[in-house]
PDB file of C-alpha atoms and ligand atoms in Angstrom:
ATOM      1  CA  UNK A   1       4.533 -11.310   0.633  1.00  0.00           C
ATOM      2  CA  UNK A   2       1.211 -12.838   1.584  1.00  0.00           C
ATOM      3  CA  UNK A   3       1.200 -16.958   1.246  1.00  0.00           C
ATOM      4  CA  UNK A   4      -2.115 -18.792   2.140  1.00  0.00           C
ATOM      5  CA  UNK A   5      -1.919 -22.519   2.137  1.00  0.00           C
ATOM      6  CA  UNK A   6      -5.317 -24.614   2.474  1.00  0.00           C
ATOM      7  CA  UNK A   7      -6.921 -21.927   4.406  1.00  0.00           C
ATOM      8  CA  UNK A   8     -10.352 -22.807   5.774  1.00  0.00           C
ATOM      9  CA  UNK A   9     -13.095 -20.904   7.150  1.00  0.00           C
ATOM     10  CA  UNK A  10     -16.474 -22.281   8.459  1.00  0.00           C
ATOM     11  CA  UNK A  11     -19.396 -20.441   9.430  1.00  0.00           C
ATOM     12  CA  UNK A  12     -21.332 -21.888  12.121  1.00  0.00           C
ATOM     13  CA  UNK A  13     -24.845 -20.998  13.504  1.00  0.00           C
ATOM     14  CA  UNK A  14     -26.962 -23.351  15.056  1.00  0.00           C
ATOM     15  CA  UNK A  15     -28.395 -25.224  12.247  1.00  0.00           C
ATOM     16  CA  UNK A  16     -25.859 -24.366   9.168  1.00  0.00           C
ATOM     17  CA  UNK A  17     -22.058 -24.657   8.714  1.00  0.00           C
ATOM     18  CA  UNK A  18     -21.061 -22.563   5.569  1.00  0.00           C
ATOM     19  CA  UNK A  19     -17.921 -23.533   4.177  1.00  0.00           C
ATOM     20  CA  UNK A  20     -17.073 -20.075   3.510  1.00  0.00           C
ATOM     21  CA  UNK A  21     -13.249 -20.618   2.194  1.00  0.00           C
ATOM     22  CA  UNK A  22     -12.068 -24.447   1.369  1.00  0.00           C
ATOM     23  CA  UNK A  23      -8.584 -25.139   1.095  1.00  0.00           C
ATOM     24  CA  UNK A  24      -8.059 -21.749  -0.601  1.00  0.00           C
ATOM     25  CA  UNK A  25      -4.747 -21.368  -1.951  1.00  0.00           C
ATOM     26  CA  UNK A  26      -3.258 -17.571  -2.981  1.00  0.00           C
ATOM     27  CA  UNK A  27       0.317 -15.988  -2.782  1.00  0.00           C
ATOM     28  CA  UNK A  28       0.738 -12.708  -3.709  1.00  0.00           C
ATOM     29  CA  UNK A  29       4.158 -11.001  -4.382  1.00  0.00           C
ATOM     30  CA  UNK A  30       4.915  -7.956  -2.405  1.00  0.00           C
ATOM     31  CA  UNK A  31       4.219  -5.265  -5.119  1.00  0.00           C
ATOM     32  CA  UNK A  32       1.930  -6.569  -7.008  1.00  0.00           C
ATOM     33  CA  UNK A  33      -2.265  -5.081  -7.645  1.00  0.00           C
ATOM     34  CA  UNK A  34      -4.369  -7.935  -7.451  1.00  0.00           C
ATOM     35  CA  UNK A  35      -8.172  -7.975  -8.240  1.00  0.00           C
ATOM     36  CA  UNK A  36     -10.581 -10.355  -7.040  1.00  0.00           C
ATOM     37  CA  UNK A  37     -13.673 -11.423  -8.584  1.00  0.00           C
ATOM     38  CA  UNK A  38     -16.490 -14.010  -8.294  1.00  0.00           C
ATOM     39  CA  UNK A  39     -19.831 -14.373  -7.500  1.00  0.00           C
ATOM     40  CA  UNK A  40     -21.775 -13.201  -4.093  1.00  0.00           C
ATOM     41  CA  UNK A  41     -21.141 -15.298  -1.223  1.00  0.00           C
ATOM     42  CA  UNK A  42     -18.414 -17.101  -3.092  1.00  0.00           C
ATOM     43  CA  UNK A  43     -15.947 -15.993   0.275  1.00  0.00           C
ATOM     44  CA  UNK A  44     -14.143 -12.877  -1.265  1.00  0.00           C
ATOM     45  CA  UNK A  45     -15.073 -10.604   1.703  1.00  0.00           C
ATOM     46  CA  UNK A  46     -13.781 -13.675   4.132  1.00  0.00           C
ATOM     47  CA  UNK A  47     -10.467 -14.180   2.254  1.00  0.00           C
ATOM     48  CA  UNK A  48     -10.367 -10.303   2.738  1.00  0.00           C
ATOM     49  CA  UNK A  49     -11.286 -10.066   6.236  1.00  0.00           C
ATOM     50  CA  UNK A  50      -8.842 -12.936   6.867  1.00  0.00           C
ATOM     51  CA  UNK A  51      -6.166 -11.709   5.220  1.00  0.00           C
ATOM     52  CA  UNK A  52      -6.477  -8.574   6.751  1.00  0.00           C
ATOM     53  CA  UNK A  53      -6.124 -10.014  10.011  1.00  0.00           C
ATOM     54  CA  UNK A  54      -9.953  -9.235  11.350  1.00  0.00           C
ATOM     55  CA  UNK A  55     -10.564 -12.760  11.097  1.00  0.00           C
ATOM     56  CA  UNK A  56      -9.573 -16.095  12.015  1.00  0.00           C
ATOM     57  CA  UNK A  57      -9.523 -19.338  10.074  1.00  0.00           C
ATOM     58  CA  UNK A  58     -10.374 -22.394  11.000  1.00  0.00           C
ATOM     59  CA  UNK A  59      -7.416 -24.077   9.480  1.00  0.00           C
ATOM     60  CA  UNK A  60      -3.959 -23.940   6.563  1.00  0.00           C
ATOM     61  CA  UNK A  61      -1.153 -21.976   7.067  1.00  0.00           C
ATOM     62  CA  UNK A  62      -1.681 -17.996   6.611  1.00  0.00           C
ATOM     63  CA  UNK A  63       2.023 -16.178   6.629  1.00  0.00           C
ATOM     64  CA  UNK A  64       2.410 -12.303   5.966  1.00  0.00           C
ATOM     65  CA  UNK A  65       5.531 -11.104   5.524  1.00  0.00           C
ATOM     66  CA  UNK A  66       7.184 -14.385   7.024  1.00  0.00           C
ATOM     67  CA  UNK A  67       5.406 -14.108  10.151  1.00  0.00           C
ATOM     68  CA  UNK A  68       2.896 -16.915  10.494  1.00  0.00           C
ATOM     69  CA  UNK A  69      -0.364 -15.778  12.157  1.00  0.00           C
ATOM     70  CA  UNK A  70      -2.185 -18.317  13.182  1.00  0.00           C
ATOM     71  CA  UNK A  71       0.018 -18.533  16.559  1.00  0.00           C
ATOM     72  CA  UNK A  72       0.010 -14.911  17.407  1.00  0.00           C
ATOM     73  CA  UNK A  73      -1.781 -13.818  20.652  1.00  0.00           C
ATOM     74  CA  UNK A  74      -4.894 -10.850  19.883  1.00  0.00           C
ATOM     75  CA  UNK A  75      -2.529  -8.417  20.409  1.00  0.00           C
ATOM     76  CA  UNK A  76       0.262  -9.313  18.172  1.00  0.00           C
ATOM     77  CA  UNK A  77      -2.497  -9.978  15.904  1.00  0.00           C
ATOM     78  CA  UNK A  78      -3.400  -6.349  16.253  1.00  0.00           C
ATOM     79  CA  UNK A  79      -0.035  -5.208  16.368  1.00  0.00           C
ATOM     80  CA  UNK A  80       0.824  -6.710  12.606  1.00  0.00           C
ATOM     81  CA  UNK A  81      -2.342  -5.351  11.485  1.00  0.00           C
ATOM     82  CA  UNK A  82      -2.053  -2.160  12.506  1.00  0.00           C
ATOM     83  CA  UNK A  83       1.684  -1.674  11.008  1.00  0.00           C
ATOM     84  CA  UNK A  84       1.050  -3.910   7.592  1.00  0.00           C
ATOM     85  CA  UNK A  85      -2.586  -3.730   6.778  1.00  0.00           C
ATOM     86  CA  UNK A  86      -4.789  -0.669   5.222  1.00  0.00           C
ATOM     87  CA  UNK A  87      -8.479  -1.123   4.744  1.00  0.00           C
ATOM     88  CA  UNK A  88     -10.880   0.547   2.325  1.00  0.00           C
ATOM     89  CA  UNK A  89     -14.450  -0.086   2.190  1.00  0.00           C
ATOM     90  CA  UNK A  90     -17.296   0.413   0.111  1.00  0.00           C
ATOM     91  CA  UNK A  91     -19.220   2.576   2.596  1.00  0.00           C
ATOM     92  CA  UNK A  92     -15.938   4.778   3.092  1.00  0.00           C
ATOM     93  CA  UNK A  93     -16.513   4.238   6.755  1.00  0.00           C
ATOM     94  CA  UNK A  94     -16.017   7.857   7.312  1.00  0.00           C
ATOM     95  CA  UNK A  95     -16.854   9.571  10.848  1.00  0.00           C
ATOM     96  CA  UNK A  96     -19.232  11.632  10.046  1.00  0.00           C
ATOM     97  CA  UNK A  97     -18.929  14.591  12.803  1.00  0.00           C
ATOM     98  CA  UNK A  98     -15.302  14.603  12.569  1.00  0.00           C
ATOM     99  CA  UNK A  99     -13.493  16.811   9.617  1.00  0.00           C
ATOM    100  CA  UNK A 100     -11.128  14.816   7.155  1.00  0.00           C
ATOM    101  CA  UNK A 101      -8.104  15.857   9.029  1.00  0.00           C
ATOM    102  CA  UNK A 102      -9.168  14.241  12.021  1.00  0.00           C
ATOM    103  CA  UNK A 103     -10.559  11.317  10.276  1.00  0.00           C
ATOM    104  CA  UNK A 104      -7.245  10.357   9.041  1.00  0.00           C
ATOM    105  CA  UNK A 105      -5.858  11.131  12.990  1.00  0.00           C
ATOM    106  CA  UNK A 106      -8.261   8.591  14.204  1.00  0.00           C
ATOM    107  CA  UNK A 107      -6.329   5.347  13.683  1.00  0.00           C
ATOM    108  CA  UNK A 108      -2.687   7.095  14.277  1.00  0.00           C
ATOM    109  CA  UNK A 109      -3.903   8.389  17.900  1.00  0.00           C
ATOM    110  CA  UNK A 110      -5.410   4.993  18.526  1.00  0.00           C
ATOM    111  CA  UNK A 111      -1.693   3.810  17.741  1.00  0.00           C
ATOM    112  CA  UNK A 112      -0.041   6.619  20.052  1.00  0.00           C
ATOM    113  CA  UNK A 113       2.124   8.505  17.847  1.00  0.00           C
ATOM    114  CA  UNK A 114       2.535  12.188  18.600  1.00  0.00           C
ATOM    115  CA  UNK A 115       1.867  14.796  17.448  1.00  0.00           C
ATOM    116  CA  UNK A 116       4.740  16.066  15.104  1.00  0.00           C
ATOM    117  CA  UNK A 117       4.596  12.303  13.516  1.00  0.00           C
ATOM    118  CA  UNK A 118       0.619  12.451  13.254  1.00  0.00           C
ATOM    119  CA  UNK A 119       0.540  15.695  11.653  1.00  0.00           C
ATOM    120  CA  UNK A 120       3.222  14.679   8.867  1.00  0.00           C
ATOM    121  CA  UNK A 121       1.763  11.586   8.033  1.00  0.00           C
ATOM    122  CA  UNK A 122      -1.632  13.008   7.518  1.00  0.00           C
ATOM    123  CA  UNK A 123      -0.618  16.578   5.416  1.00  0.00           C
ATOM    124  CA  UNK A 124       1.396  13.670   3.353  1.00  0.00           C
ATOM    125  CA  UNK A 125      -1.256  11.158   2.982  1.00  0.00           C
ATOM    126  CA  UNK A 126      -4.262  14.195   2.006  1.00  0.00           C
ATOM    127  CA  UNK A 127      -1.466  15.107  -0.021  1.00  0.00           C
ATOM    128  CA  UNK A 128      -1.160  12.138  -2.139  1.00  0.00           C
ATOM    129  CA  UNK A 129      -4.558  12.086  -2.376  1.00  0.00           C
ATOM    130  CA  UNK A 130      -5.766  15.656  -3.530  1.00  0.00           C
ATOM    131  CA  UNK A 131      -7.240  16.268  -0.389  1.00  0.00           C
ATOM    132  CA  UNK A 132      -5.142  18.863   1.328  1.00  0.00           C
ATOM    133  CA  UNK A 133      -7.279  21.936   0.809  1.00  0.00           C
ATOM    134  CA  UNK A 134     -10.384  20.083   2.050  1.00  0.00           C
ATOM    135  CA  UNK A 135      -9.165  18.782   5.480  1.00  0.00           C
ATOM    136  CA  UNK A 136     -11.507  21.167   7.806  1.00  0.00           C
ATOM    137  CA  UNK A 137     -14.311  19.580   5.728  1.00  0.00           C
ATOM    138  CA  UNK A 138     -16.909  17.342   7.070  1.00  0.00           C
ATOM    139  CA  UNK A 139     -17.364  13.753   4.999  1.00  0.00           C
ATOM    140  CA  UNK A 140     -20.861  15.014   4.211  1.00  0.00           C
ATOM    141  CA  UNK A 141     -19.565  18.123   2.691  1.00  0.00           C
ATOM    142  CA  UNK A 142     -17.117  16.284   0.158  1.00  0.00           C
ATOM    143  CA  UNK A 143     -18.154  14.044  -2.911  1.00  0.00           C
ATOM    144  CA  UNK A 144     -18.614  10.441  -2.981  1.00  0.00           C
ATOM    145  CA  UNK A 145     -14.926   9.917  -4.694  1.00  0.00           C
ATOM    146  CA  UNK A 146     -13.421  12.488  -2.370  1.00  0.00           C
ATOM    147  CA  UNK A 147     -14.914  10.426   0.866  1.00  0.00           C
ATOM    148  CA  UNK A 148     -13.630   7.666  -0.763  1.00  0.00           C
ATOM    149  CA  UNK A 149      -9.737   9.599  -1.402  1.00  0.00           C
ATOM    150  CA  UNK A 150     -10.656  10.471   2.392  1.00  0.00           C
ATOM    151  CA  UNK A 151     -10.777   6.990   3.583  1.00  0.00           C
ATOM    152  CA  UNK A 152      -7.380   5.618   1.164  1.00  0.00           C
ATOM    153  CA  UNK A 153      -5.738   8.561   3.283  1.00  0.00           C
ATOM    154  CA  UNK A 154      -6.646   7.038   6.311  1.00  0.00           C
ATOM    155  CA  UNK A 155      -5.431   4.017   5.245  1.00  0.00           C
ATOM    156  CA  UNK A 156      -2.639   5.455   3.587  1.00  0.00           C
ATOM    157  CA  UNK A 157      -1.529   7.572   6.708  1.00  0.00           C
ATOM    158  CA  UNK A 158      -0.835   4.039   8.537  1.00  0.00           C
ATOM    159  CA  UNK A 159       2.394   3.696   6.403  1.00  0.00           C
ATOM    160  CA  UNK A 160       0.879   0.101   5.123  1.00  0.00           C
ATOM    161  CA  UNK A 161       2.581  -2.957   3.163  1.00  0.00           C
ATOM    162  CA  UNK A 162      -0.554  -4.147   2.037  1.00  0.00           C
ATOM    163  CA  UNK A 163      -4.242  -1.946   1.106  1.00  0.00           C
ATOM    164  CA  UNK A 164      -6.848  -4.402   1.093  1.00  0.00           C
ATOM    165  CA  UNK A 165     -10.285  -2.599  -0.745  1.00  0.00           C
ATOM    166  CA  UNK A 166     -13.732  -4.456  -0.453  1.00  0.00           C
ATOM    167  CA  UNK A 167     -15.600  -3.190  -3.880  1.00  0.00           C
ATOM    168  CA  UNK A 168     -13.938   0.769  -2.921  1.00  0.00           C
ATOM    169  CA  UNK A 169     -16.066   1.881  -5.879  1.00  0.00           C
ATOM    170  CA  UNK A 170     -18.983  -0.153  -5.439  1.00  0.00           C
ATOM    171  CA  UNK A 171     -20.789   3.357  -4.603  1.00  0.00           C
ATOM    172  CA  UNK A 172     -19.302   5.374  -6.900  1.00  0.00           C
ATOM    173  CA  UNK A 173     -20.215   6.632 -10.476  1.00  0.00           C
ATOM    174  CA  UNK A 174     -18.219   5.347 -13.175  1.00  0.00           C
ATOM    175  CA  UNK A 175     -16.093   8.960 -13.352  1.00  0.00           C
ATOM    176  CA  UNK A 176     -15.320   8.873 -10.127  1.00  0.00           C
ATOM    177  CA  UNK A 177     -14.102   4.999  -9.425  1.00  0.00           C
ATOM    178  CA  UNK A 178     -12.092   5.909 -12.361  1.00  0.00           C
ATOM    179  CA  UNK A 179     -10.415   8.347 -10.282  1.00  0.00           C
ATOM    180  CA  UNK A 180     -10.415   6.326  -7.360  1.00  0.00           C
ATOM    181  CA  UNK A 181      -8.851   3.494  -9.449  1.00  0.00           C
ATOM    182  CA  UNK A 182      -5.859   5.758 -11.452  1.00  0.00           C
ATOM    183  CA  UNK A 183      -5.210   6.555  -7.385  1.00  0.00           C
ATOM    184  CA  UNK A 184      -4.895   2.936  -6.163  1.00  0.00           C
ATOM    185  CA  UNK A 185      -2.594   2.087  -9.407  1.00  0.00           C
ATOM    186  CA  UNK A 186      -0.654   5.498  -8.278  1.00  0.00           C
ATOM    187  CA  UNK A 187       0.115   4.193  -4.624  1.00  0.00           C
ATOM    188  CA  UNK A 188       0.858   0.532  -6.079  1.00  0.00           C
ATOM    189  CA  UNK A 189       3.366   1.786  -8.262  1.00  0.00           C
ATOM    190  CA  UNK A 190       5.004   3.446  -4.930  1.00  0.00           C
ATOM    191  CA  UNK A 191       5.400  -0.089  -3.559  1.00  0.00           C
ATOM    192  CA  UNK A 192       1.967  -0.512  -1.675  1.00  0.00           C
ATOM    193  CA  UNK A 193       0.503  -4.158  -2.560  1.00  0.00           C
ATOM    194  CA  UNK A 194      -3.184  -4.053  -3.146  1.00  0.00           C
ATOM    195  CA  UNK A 195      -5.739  -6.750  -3.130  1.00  0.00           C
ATOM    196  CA  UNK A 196      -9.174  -5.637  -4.525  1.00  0.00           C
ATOM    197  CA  UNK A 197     -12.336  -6.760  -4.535  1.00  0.00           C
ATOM    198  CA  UNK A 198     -14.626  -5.937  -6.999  1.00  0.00           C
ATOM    199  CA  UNK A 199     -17.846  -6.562  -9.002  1.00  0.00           C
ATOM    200  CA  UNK A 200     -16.540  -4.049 -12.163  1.00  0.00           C
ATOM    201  CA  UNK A 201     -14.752  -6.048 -15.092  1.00  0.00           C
ATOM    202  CA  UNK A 202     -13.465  -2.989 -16.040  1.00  0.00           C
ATOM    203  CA  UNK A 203     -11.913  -2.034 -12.750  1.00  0.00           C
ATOM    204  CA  UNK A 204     -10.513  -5.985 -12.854  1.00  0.00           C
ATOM    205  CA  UNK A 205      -9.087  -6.300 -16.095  1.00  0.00           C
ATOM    206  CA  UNK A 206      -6.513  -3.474 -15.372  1.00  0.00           C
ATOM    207  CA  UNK A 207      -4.999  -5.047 -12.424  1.00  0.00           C
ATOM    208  CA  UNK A 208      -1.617  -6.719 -13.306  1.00  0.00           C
ATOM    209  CA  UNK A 209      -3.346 -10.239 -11.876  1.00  0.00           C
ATOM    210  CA  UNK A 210      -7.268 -11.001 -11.602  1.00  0.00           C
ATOM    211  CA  UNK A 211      -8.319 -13.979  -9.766  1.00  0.00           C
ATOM    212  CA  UNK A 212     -11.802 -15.150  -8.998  1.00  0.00           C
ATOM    213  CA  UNK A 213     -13.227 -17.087  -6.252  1.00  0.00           C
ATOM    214  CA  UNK A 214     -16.017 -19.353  -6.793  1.00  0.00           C
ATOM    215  CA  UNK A 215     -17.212 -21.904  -3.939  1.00  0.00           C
ATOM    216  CA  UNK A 216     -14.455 -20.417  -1.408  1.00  0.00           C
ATOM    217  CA  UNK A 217     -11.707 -21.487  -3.465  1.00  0.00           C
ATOM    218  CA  UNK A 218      -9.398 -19.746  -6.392  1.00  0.00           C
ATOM    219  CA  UNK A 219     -11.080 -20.812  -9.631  1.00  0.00           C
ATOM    220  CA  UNK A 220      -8.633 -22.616 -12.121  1.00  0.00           C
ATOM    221  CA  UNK A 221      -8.818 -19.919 -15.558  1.00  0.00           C
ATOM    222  CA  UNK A 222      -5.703 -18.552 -17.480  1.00  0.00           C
ATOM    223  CA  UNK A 223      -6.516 -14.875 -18.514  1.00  0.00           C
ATOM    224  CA  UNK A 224      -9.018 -12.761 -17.569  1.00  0.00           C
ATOM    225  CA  UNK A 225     -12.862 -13.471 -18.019  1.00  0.00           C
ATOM    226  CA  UNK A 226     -15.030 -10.455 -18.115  1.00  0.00           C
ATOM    227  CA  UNK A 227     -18.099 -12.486 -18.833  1.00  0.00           C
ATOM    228  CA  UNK A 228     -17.108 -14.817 -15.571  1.00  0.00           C
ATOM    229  CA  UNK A 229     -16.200 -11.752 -13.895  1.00  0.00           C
ATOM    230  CA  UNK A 230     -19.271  -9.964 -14.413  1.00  0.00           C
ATOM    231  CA  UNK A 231     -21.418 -12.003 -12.574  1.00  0.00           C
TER     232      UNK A 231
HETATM  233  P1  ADP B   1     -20.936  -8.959  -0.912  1.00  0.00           P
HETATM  234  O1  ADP B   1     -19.599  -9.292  -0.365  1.00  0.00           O
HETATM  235  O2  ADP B   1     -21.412  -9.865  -1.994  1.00  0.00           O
HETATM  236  O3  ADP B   1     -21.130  -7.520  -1.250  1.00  0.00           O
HETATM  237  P2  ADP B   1     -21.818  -9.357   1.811  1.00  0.00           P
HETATM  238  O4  ADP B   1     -20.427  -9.601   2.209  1.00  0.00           O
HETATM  239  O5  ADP B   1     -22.557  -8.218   2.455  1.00  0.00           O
HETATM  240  O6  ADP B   1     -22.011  -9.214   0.240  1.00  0.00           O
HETATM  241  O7  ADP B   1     -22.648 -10.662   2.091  1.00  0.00           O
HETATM  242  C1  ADP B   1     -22.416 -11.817   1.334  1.00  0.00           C
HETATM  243  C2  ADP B   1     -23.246 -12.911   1.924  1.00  0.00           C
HETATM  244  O8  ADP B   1     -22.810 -13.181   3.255  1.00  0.00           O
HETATM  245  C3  ADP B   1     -24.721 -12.572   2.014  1.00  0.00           C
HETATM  246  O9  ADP B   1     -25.455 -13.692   1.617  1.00  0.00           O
HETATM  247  C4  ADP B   1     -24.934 -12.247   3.475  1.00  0.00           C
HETATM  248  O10 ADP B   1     -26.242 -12.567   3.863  1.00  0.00           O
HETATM  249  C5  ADP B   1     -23.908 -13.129   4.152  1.00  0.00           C
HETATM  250  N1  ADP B   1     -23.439 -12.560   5.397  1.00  0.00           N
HETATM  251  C6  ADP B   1     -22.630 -11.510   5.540  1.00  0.00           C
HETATM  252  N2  ADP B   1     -22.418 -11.239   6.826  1.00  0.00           N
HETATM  253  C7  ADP B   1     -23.134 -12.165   7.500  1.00  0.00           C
HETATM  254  C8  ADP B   1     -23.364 -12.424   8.873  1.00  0.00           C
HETATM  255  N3  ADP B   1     -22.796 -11.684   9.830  1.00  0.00           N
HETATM  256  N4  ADP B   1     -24.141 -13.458   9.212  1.00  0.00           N
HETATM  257  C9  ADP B   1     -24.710 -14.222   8.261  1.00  0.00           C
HETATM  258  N5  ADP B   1     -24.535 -14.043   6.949  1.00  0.00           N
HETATM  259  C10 ADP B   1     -23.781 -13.008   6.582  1.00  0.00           C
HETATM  260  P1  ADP B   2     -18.673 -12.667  -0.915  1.00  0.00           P
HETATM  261  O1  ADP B   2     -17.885 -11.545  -0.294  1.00  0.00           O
HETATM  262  O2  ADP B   2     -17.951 -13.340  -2.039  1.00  0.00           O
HETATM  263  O3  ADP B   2     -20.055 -12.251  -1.300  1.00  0.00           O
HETATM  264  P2  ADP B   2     -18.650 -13.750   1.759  1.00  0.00           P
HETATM  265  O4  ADP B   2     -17.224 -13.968   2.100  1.00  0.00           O
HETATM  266  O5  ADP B   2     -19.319 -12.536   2.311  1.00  0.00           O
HETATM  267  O6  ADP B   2     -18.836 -13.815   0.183  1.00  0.00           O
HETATM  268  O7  ADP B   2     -19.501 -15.015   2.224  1.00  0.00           O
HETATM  269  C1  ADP B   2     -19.099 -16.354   1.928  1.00  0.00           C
HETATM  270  C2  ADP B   2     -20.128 -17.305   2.550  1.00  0.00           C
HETATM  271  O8  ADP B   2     -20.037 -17.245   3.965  1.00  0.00           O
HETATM  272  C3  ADP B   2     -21.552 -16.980   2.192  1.00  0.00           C
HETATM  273  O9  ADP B   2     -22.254 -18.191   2.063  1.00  0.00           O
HETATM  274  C4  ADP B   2     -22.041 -16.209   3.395  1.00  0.00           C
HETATM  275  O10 ADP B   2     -23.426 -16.332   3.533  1.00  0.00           O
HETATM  276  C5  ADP B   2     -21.275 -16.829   4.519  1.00  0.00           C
HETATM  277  N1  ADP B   2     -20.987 -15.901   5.612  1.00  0.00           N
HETATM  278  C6  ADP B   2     -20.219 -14.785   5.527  1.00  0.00           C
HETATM  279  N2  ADP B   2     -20.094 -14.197   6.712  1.00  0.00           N
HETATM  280  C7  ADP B   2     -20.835 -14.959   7.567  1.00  0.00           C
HETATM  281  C8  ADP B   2     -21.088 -14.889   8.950  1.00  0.00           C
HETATM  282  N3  ADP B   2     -20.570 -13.932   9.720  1.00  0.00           N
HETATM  283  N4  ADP B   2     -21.871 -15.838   9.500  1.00  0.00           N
HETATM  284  C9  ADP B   2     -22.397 -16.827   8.750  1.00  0.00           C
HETATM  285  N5  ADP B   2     -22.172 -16.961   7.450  1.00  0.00           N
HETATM  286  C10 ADP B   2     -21.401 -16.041   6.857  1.00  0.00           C
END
């Protein structure tokens, strides 16, 4: 479960602060596919980036899983967010000379498993998504949506509580974030909570909860908005 109480987050540069989050409020259930929505630069990449532990807040109570973070060292920090947290991006954030096997190797040799425990979790994770006969490819040999199934894998391969997407179709065509979504719902229904970002009502709407930020805090609706949602 992911609780944040009156989370705050400024921005400062030397002549603006940006309130980027104000006293933002959200728990999600462990299990549940939430989508987030709301205009740009209304703070849904910083509530991402801050729950996903690549960010720090400036003040509230943030706890994940019952473990409060706001008084863990950097490397506890690291250390939760490496075994809870999976990231998916917009850009894929693929390496581009390295074939989608190794791609999906990348973070579990950064976290020093070995070999026999790499290789499982990767054939499993290009398993799950479709990618197991393409692993000697290179990113710029595979579709859009496949890069994209390449990069959940890589997420997926970390063995994650909690997939945290920033718009994962954003550069997609609507075919293939179809796919990409029907994938997502597939690993939520495993267990995985997933928090997504995105701009598509569409994509929103069949999330089990859709909540939208506006002005760095959760707006106050009932039901989903696709007009509010669009913008
Ligand atoms: P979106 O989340 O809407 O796709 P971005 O997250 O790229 O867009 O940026 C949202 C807003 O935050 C933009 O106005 C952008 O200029 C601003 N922004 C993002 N990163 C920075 C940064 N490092 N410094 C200053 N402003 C930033
Ligand atoms: P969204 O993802 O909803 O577009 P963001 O979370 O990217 O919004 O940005 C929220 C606000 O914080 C915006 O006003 C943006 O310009 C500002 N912001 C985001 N990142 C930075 C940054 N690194 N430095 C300064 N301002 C930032």
């Amino acid at each position: 479960m992911l609780q944040m109480d009156n989370i705050s987050k400024v921005y400062r540069t030397e002549t603006v602060a940006t309130h980027a989050l104000r006293d933002f409020n959200l728990h999600v259930q462990s299990g549940e596919f939430v989508s987030v929505t709301g205009p740009s630069g209304a703070g849904k990449t910083t509530f991402l980036n801050i729950a996903g532990l690549l960010e720090q807040f400036d003040s509230g109570r943030y706890m994940l899983d019952g473990i409060s973070v706001s008084g863990l060292s950097d490397s506890a920090r690291s250390k939760l967010r490496n075994e809870k947290i999976g990231f998916i991006f917009q850009g894929f954030n693929l390496i581009p000379d390295l074939n989608i096997y190794d791609n999906v190797d990348v973070p579990l040799r950064y976290r020093g498993f070995g070999r026999k425990e790499r290789q499982r979790r990767i054939d499993k994770a290009l398993e799950q998504v479709g990618l197991a006969a393409r692993q000697k490819h290179l990113p710029s040999q595979l579709s859009g949506g496949q890069q994209q199934r390449a990069a959940i894998a890589r997420a997926l391969a970390g063995e994650p509580a909690f997939l945290l997407a920033d718009e994962p179709t954003g550069n997609l065509d609507s075919i293939m974030a179809r796919q990409v979504m029907e994938l997502l719902e597939q690993i939520n229904s495993q267990g995985t909570t997933i928090i997504m970002v995105t701009h598509d009502p569409d994509l929103a709407r069949r999330a089990q909860r859709n909540i939208q930020i506006v002005d760095g805090e959760v707006a106050d609706f009932h039901g989903f908005n696709a007009t509010a949602a669009a913008v």
